[in-house]
Every structure is written in C-alpha cells, then in structure tokens.
C-alpha cells in the first residue's frame, strides 16, 4: 500500500510474556564457571596469569549465557514488539532524540514511506545534543524515504494541520521534560501534566477510520515513572483505554540507542541502551469502543 505524502508545509526540516528480559538475565548463570584451563601441549607456552586475566575479563564482558528457554522468551518479546508496526501504516514518532529508533523502525519495515519522525529541538540544538542524529536522519530520509521534522511540540501535535486524523500509530518512547527538578513530587506532577497534554493532542491525530489506531508510550519500570500514572493520564485526557502493555525489547531494533533528553554526556549517559536494562514497558492506548464505533 503506497503512502501519500502529506501536503502543505510541515514544521522543521528535513500479549506480554511473563518474564521480562531483566528477569531472564537475573536467572542466567555462567554454565562453564570453574572450568580448568587446558593444559599446554608439548611445544606450546602455558597461559600466563596476564593472558588468563584477559580471557576472563573478555568472557565476563559478554555476560551470562541465556538458556534455550530464556532465548525463546527473549525472541518472543522481540517478535511481539516488532509486530506492533506495519509498513502499511502511517506512523508518527514524537520526542525522538538521536532518531535511532526511527532508523531502526525503517530498517525493520524495509521502508520509511509511512514514517514521520519528529523531535522538539531545533536543528542547532539537536546537532549539539546528539552528534549521531544527522547520520540517523540521513538514513531515514535518503535510504528509506522517510520524513524527519524538528521543532515539533508533542503537546501541540493537533496544531499541525497535516497531522490531524492522519496516523495509525503515534509513538513516544521515554518521554521526559529534562527540567532537572530534584523534588520528586514536583517532577511527577510536571510529567503527569506533560502526558495529559500529549494524549489530548495525539488523540486528535489518530486515523478514526482505522480500528487499529493506537498511541504507544514507553516508560522505564519502577519509580519515579510509576508515579507519573500514565494510564490514568491517558484515560482522563482523551477517550482512550489501555489495550495492552508489553516489555520494551531493545534487541528488536537494530542500531537503536536510548538517549536522555539532555543529550549524550559521557559522565551521565551510557552507551547503547544500557539504561533500559532494569526494564521498560510499552503501553498501548486505543480509542474507546464508543469512539471507534462512531468512526
């Protein structure tokens, strides 16, 4: 199904499993722990303590091996996550940092014709915060034919004429204000308000002719994110209900690297998606039955 490009001037340029990946890793144990080093063959040098130490460090860096059962659970999580999206859909990504998820999504779909990836930052700020953003955007646009836009406010999506009623899926992975508020209660209130405004605006941009239209929000598990009350915010701000919740499987997305709102800072950030190792979920919000019936 070919996607028609939106007309008009756009902003900017350019069934969950029981065990999460975190639990699976916790249960893993290195099976060959305690194995004796092989004896050196005649004519060969015995392994030196230095070499032995190197080998041990390398093995440790690879992490514990998954059992077949754990590998199957991990593969199932990744399959479920990828199955949320189709190349036949028009998909809006908001709050992208370095655009690595947009790139990974295009790689998975094999096309970016229906992918519109946006970020809040302007071009100069984006380049300063995420040095890899330009490379990701280039691949999304030049290789896959996707669209990347900057200066898009996730709480004002409906103000973009071309966005209203246009999308089958609207995705915001790991929303965060990045204000630096240290008072947890105040911070939680700020994020609840942010989510409420987003849901209210995003709901107006869903394609009402499609029963499968949904809004996806990914959040880390535990506090302070639990206090943001994402489900209550969605239900209170728009005619939405929670349709499903499943683990966010980072391994499902080739090249995806989670980034903080403040940008990538060596002292505060971690490479790839290490910060999601403790667990994260995707909340899938769908229009209420009465709203879908009216479409």
Coordinates of C-alpha atoms in Angstrom, one line a residue:
X1 CA 0.0 0.0 0.0
X2 CA 1.6 3.3 -1.2
X3 CA 1.7 6.2 1.2
X4 CA 0.7 9.6 0.0
X5 CA 2.9 12.3 1.3
X6 CA 1.2 14.9 3.4
X7 CA 0.5 18.2 1.5
X8 CA 1.3 21.6 2.9
X9 CA 4.2 23.0 4.8
X10 CA 5.5 20.8 7.6
X11 CA 7.4 22.0 10.6
X12 CA 11.2 21.9 10.6
X13 CA 13.5 20.4 8.0
X14 CA 14.2 17.7 6.6
X15 CA 0.0 -10.4 24.9
X16 CA 3.0 -9.8 27.0
X17 CA 5.4 -12.6 28.2
X18 CA 5.6 -13.5 31.9
X19 CA 9.3 -12.9 32.2
X20 CA 11.0 -9.7 31.2
X21 CA 14.5 -9.6 29.8
X22 CA 15.7 -8.3 33.1
X23 CA 14.3 -11.3 34.9
X24 CA 15.8 -13.6 32.3
X25 CA 19.2 -12.2 32.8
X26 CA 19.0 -12.4 36.5
X27 CA 18.2 -16.1 36.2
X28 CA 21.1 -16.8 33.9
X29 CA 24.3 -18.4 35.3
X30 CA 27.5 -19.0 33.6
X31 CA 27.5 -22.7 33.0
X32 CA 31.1 -23.2 32.5
X33 CA 32.2 -21.4 35.6
X34 CA 35.1 -23.1 37.3
X35 CA 36.4 -24.9 34.3
X36 CA 40.1 -25.6 34.4
X37 CA 42.4 -24.2 31.8
X38 CA 43.5 -26.7 29.2
X39 CA 47.0 -28.0 29.8
X40 CA 49.6 -26.6 27.3
X41 CA 50.5 -29.1 24.6
X42 CA 54.2 -30.0 24.1
X43 CA 55.9 -27.1 22.4
X44 CA 53.3 -24.6 23.4
X45 CA 53.7 -22.0 26.0
X46 CA 51.5 -22.2 29.1
X47 CA 49.0 -19.4 29.5
X48 CA 50.4 -16.6 31.6
X49 CA 48.5 -15.1 34.5
X50 CA 48.2 -11.9 32.4
X51 CA 46.6 -13.8 29.5
X52 CA 44.3 -15.7 31.8
X53 CA 43.1 -12.5 33.3
X54 CA 42.5 -11.0 29.9
X55 CA 40.4 -14.0 28.8
X56 CA 38.4 -14.0 32.0
X57 CA 37.6 -10.3 31.5
X58 CA 36.5 -10.8 27.9
X59 CA 34.2 -13.7 29.0
X60 CA 32.8 -11.6 31.8
X61 CA 32.1 -8.7 29.4
X62 CA 29.9 -10.9 27.2
X63 CA 27.6 -11.5 30.1
X64 CA 25.9 -14.7 31.2
X65 CA 24.6 -17.0 28.6
X66 CA 20.9 -17.5 28.1
X67 CA 19.4 -20.9 28.4
X68 CA 17.2 -22.2 25.5
X69 CA 14.1 -21.3 27.4
X70 CA 15.4 -17.8 28.1
X71 CA 16.4 -17.3 24.5
X72 CA 12.9 -18.3 23.4
X73 CA 11.4 -15.8 25.8
X74 CA 13.7 -13.1 24.6
X75 CA 12.9 -13.9 20.9
X76 CA 9.2 -13.8 21.7
X77 CA 9.4 -10.4 23.3
X78 CA 11.3 -9.0 20.3
X79 CA 8.8 -10.5 17.9
X80 CA 5.8 -9.0 19.8
X81 CA 7.4 -5.6 19.8
X82 CA 8.2 -5.6 16.1
X83 CA 4.7 -6.9 15.3
X84 CA 3.2 -3.7 16.6
X85 CA 4.1 -1.9 13.4
X86 CA 3.4 -2.4 9.7
X87 CA 4.7 -0.9 6.5
X88 CA 1.1 -0.3 5.5
X89 CA 0.6 2.2 8.4
X90 CA 1.4 5.9 8.7
X91 CA 3.4 6.2 11.9
X92 CA 4.3 9.3 13.8
X93 CA 7.2 9.3 16.2
X94 CA 7.5 12.2 18.7
X95 CA 10.2 13.2 21.1
X96 CA 12.9 11.4 19.1
X97 CA 16.4 12.1 20.5
X98 CA 19.1 10.9 18.0
X99 CA 16.5 9.4 15.6
X100 CA 18.0 6.0 16.1
X101 CA 14.6 4.4 16.8
X102 CA 13.2 5.9 13.7
X103 CA 16.1 4.5 11.7
X104 CA 15.6 1.0 13.4
X105 CA 11.9 1.1 12.6
X106 CA 12.6 1.9 8.9
X107 CA 15.1 -0.9 8.8
X108 CA 12.5 -3.3 10.2
X109 CA 9.8 -2.2 7.8
X110 CA 12.1 -2.0 4.8
X111 CA 10.7 1.4 4.0
X112 CA 10.1 4.8 5.6
X113 CA 7.3 5.9 3.3
X114 CA 4.9 6.0 6.2
X115 CA 7.3 7.1 8.9
X116 CA 7.3 10.7 10.2
X117 CA 9.9 11.1 12.9
X118 CA 9.9 14.3 14.9
X119 CA 11.8 16.0 17.7
X120 CA 11.3 19.0 19.9
X121 CA 14.7 20.5 19.4
X122 CA 15.7 22.9 16.6
X123 CA 18.4 21.8 14.2
X124 CA 21.3 23.6 16.0
X125 CA 20.3 22.2 19.4
X126 CA 19.8 18.7 18.0
X127 CA 23.3 18.7 16.5
X128 CA 24.8 19.8 19.8
X129 CA 23.0 17.3 22.0
X130 CA 23.2 14.3 19.7
X131 CA 26.2 14.0 17.4
X132 CA 24.8 10.9 15.7
X133 CA 21.4 12.4 14.9
X134 CA 22.4 13.6 11.5
X135 CA 23.6 10.2 10.4
X136 CA 20.4 8.6 11.6
X137 CA 18.2 11.2 9.9
X138 CA 20.1 10.8 6.6
X139 CA 19.5 7.1 6.5
X140 CA 15.8 7.5 7.3
X141 CA 15.3 10.1 4.6
X142 CA 17.8 9.1 1.8
X143 CA 17.8 5.4 2.1
X144 CA 14.2 4.7 3.2
X145 CA 12.3 7.7 2.0
X146 CA 11.1 8.7 5.5
X147 CA 10.5 12.1 6.9
X148 CA 12.2 13.8 9.8
X149 CA 11.0 17.0 11.3
X150 CA 12.3 19.3 14.0
X151 CA 10.7 21.8 16.3
X152 CA 7.6 19.7 16.8
X153 CA 5.9 20.0 20.2
X154 CA 4.4 16.7 21.4
X155 CA 1.7 18.6 23.3
X156 CA 0.6 20.6 20.3
X157 CA 0.6 17.9 17.5
X158 CA -3.0 18.8 16.5
X159 CA -1.9 22.3 15.7
X160 CA -0.1 20.9 12.6
X161 CA -2.9 20.8 10.0
X162 CA -1.5 17.8 8.2
X163 CA -1.3 15.7 11.4
X164 CA -5.0 15.8 12.3
X165 CA -6.6 12.4 11.8
X166 CA -3.6 11.2 9.8
X167 CA -1.9 8.5 11.8
X168 CA -2.5 4.8 12.5
X169 CA 0.2 4.8 15.3
X170 CA 1.7 7.6 17.4
X171 CA 4.7 6.7 19.4
X172 CA 6.5 8.5 22.2
X173 CA 9.4 6.4 23.6
X174 CA 10.6 7.5 27.1
X175 CA 9.0 11.0 27.4
X176 CA 10.9 13.3 29.8
X177 CA 10.9 17.0 30.4
X178 CA 14.6 17.2 31.3
X179 CA 14.0 20.2 33.6
X180 CA 16.4 18.9 36.3
X181 CA 13.7 19.2 39.0
X182 CA 15.0 17.4 42.1
X183 CA 11.8 17.4 44.1
X184 CA 10.3 14.1 43.2
X185 CA 6.7 15.2 43.9
X186 CA 7.0 18.3 41.7
X187 CA 8.7 16.3 39.0
X188 CA 6.0 13.7 39.0
X189 CA 3.4 16.4 38.7
X190 CA 5.2 18.0 35.8
X191 CA 5.4 14.7 33.9
X192 CA 1.7 13.9 34.6
X193 CA 0.8 17.2 33.1
X194 CA 3.1 16.6 30.1
X195 CA 1.5 13.2 29.4
X196 CA -2.1 14.5 29.8
X197 CA -1.4 17.3 27.2
X198 CA 0.2 14.8 24.9
X199 CA -2.7 12.3 25.0
X200 CA -5.2 15.1 24.5
X201 CA -3.4 16.4 21.4
X202 CA -2.3 13.0 20.0
X203 CA -5.8 11.5 20.1
X204 CA -6.9 14.2 17.6
X205 CA -4.2 13.0 15.2
X206 CA -5.3 9.3 15.1
X207 CA -6.9 8.0 12.0
X208 CA -10.5 7.4 13.1
X209 CA -11.3 5.2 10.1
X210 CA -8.9 2.5 11.4
X211 CA -9.9 0.4 14.4
X212 CA -6.2 -0.4 14.9
X213 CA -5.2 3.2 15.5
X214 CA -3.3 3.5 18.8
X215 CA -0.9 5.6 20.9
X216 CA 2.2 4.0 22.3
X217 CA 4.1 5.3 25.2
X218 CA 7.3 3.6 26.5
X219 CA 8.4 4.1 30.1
X220 CA 11.0 2.6 32.4
X221 CA 9.7 0.5 35.2
X222 CA 9.6 1.4 38.8
X223 CA 9.9 4.9 40.3
X224 CA 9.7 7.7 39.6
X225 CA 7.9 6.6 36.4
X226 CA 5.2 4.7 38.3
X227 CA 4.2 8.0 39.9
X228 CA 3.5 9.5 36.5
X229 CA 0.3 7.4 36.3
X230 CA 0.4 7.1 32.6
X231 CA -2.8 5.0 32.3
X232 CA -4.8 7.5 34.4
X233 CA -3.5 10.4 32.4
X234 CA -4.5 8.8 29.1
X235 CA -8.0 8.0 30.3
X236 CA -8.5 11.4 31.9
X237 CA -7.2 13.5 29.0
X238 CA -8.8 11.7 26.0
X239 CA -11.3 8.9 25.0
X240 CA -8.5 6.3 25.4
X241 CA -8.2 3.0 27.2
X242 CA -5.2 0.7 27.8
X243 CA -5.3 -2.0 25.2
X244 CA -2.1 -3.8 26.1
X245 CA 1.2 -3.5 27.9
X246 CA 4.3 -5.4 27.0
X247 CA 8.1 -5.3 27.6
X248 CA 10.2 -2.8 25.5
X249 CA 12.6 -5.1 23.7
X250 CA 15.7 -3.2 22.8
X251 CA 17.1 -6.2 21.0
X252 CA 14.3 -6.0 18.5
X253 CA 15.6 -2.7 17.0
X254 CA 18.9 -2.8 15.1
X255 CA 21.0 0.2 15.9
X256 CA 18.7 1.7 18.5
X257 CA 20.5 3.6 21.2
X258 CA 18.5 5.2 24.1
X259 CA 19.4 8.8 24.8
X260 CA 18.5 11.2 27.6
X261 CA 16.6 14.4 27.0
X262 CA 19.6 16.4 28.0
X263 CA 21.7 14.8 25.3
X264 CA 24.6 12.3 25.4
X265 CA 27.0 13.2 28.2
X266 CA 29.8 10.7 28.9
X267 CA 29.6 11.4 32.7
X268 CA 25.9 10.8 32.9
X269 CA 24.9 8.7 29.9
X270 CA 25.7 5.1 28.9
X271 CA 26.3 3.7 25.5
X272 CA 23.7 1.9 23.5
X273 CA 20.6 1.2 25.7
X274 CA 22.2 0.1 29.0
X275 CA 19.9 2.4 30.9
X276 CA 16.9 0.3 29.9
X277 CA 18.5 -2.9 31.4
X278 CA 16.4 -2.7 34.5
X279 CA 13.2 -2.9 32.4
X280 CA 10.8 -0.9 30.4
X281 CA 7.2 -1.3 29.1
X282 CA 5.2 -0.1 26.1
X283 CA 1.7 1.0 27.0
X284 CA -0.7 0.7 24.0
X285 CA -3.7 3.0 24.2
X286 CA -6.7 2.5 21.9
X287 CA -9.8 4.6 21.3
X288 CA -12.7 3.6 23.5
X289 CA -15.3 1.3 21.8
X290 CA -17.9 4.0 21.5
X291 CA -15.4 6.3 19.8
X292 CA -14.3 3.7 17.4
X293 CA -17.9 2.8 16.6
X294 CA -18.6 6.4 15.6
X295 CA -15.8 6.4 13.1

